[in-house]
XYZ file of C-alpha atoms in Angstrom:
127
model
C -0.260 0.078 0.104
C 1.104 3.095 -0.855
C -0.262 6.937 -0.711
C 1.608 10.128 -2.188
C 0.286 13.264 -1.565
C 1.491 16.777 -3.563
C 0.609 19.930 -4.562
C 2.033 21.766 -1.810
C 3.352 24.982 -1.251
C 3.284 29.105 -0.540
C 0.387 30.631 -0.740
C -1.278 33.980 0.677
C -3.774 34.894 3.008
C -6.944 34.437 0.669
C -5.147 31.704 -1.756
C -6.292 28.383 -2.478
C -4.315 24.930 -3.366
C -5.180 21.795 -4.282
C -4.248 18.470 -2.782
C -3.509 15.293 -4.208
C -3.149 11.701 -2.611
C -2.540 9.088 -5.588
C -2.329 6.040 -3.899
C -1.980 2.027 -4.848
C -1.340 -1.046 -3.498
C -5.501 -1.533 -2.299
C -8.562 -1.657 -3.928
C -9.572 1.848 -3.653
C -12.751 2.130 -3.819
C -13.362 -0.001 -1.325
C -11.463 1.589 1.672
C -12.245 5.663 3.454
C -9.161 7.976 2.567
C -8.726 10.277 4.842
C -6.930 14.036 4.694
C -5.250 15.071 8.107
C -2.880 18.495 8.984
C 0.076 18.836 11.255
C 1.359 21.568 12.808
C 4.898 22.590 14.415
C 4.292 21.790 18.007
C 0.721 20.534 18.202
C -1.425 17.240 16.909
C -2.142 15.662 14.430
C -5.856 16.781 12.977
C -8.639 15.649 10.903
C -9.558 17.836 7.783
C -11.425 16.014 5.668
C -12.827 11.777 4.327
C -14.733 10.023 2.561
C -16.582 6.919 3.746
C -17.128 4.329 1.488
C -19.612 2.566 3.621
C -22.554 5.277 3.649
C -20.823 6.938 0.475
C -20.759 10.311 3.376
C -17.899 12.829 3.213
C -16.787 14.349 6.220
C -14.960 18.229 6.908
C -13.568 19.957 10.249
C -15.803 22.648 11.653
C -12.500 24.769 10.873
C -12.689 23.797 7.165
C -16.369 23.198 6.671
C -17.106 25.960 3.252
C -13.381 26.497 2.771
C -12.602 22.471 1.954
C -13.294 20.439 -0.894
C -12.257 17.081 -0.767
C -13.651 14.643 -3.727
C -12.659 11.311 -4.935
C -10.518 10.054 -8.572
C -11.458 6.219 -8.897
C -10.595 5.423 -12.124
C -7.671 7.300 -11.571
C -7.141 6.528 -7.495
C -6.913 9.408 -6.408
C -8.210 12.005 -4.003
C -8.169 15.572 -3.668
C -8.541 18.387 -1.843
C -9.788 21.839 -2.855
C -8.453 24.643 -0.318
C -9.875 28.280 -0.654
C -10.200 30.919 0.976
C -6.947 30.130 3.212
C -5.768 31.229 6.375
C -2.277 31.299 7.765
C -3.843 29.086 10.908
C -4.475 26.041 7.489
C -0.454 25.930 7.267
C 1.128 22.727 8.066
C 2.332 18.944 6.189
C -1.062 17.376 4.900
C -1.048 13.513 5.071
C -3.626 11.578 3.530
C -4.034 7.884 4.649
C -6.448 4.749 4.427
C -8.778 4.116 7.356
C -9.262 0.810 8.623
C -12.971 1.246 10.759
C -16.138 -0.730 11.181
C -18.026 2.689 12.434
C -19.521 5.443 10.922
C -19.393 8.662 11.069
C -17.282 12.151 11.308
C -16.083 11.424 15.208
C -14.630 8.099 13.620
C -13.729 9.361 10.069
C -12.183 11.895 11.437
C -9.880 10.685 13.927
C -6.298 9.402 13.112
C -7.093 6.773 15.269
C -8.530 4.645 12.851
C -6.221 5.293 9.417
C -2.930 3.328 8.940
C -0.302 3.919 5.812
C 0.739 7.378 5.741
C 1.919 9.778 3.132
C 4.805 11.658 2.968
C 3.311 14.378 3.488
C 3.000 18.233 2.048
C 3.361 21.175 3.516
C 1.572 23.707 2.933
C 2.223 27.328 3.874
C 0.116 30.138 4.010
C 1.794 33.780 3.604
C -0.422 36.240 6.388
């Protein structure tokens, strides 16, 4: 199983970035995928996640209305479109595979239920 993130960079506040997570080595359509981020000195936190079981896409409150997660099954890739970026969005962004057996954002936005983490991509938002 391999996940590779890309698309990070430096952007001014109010700008946009589109992250991608290319996956391989497992049946993409059968597993949920989550996006997480970790800022220096802080714990890893959930950003968005696609649940295959109920078809839901979950978003953390601090990105709702600004970030959109999508899935391209033909390319086994998920994307995270990030608009209206804020300096507090600065972090390393990771994707990973969901191995939980439950539905709902409580589980899908919790990094404890995920395995096979990518190497991450840096997002820096300047004020």
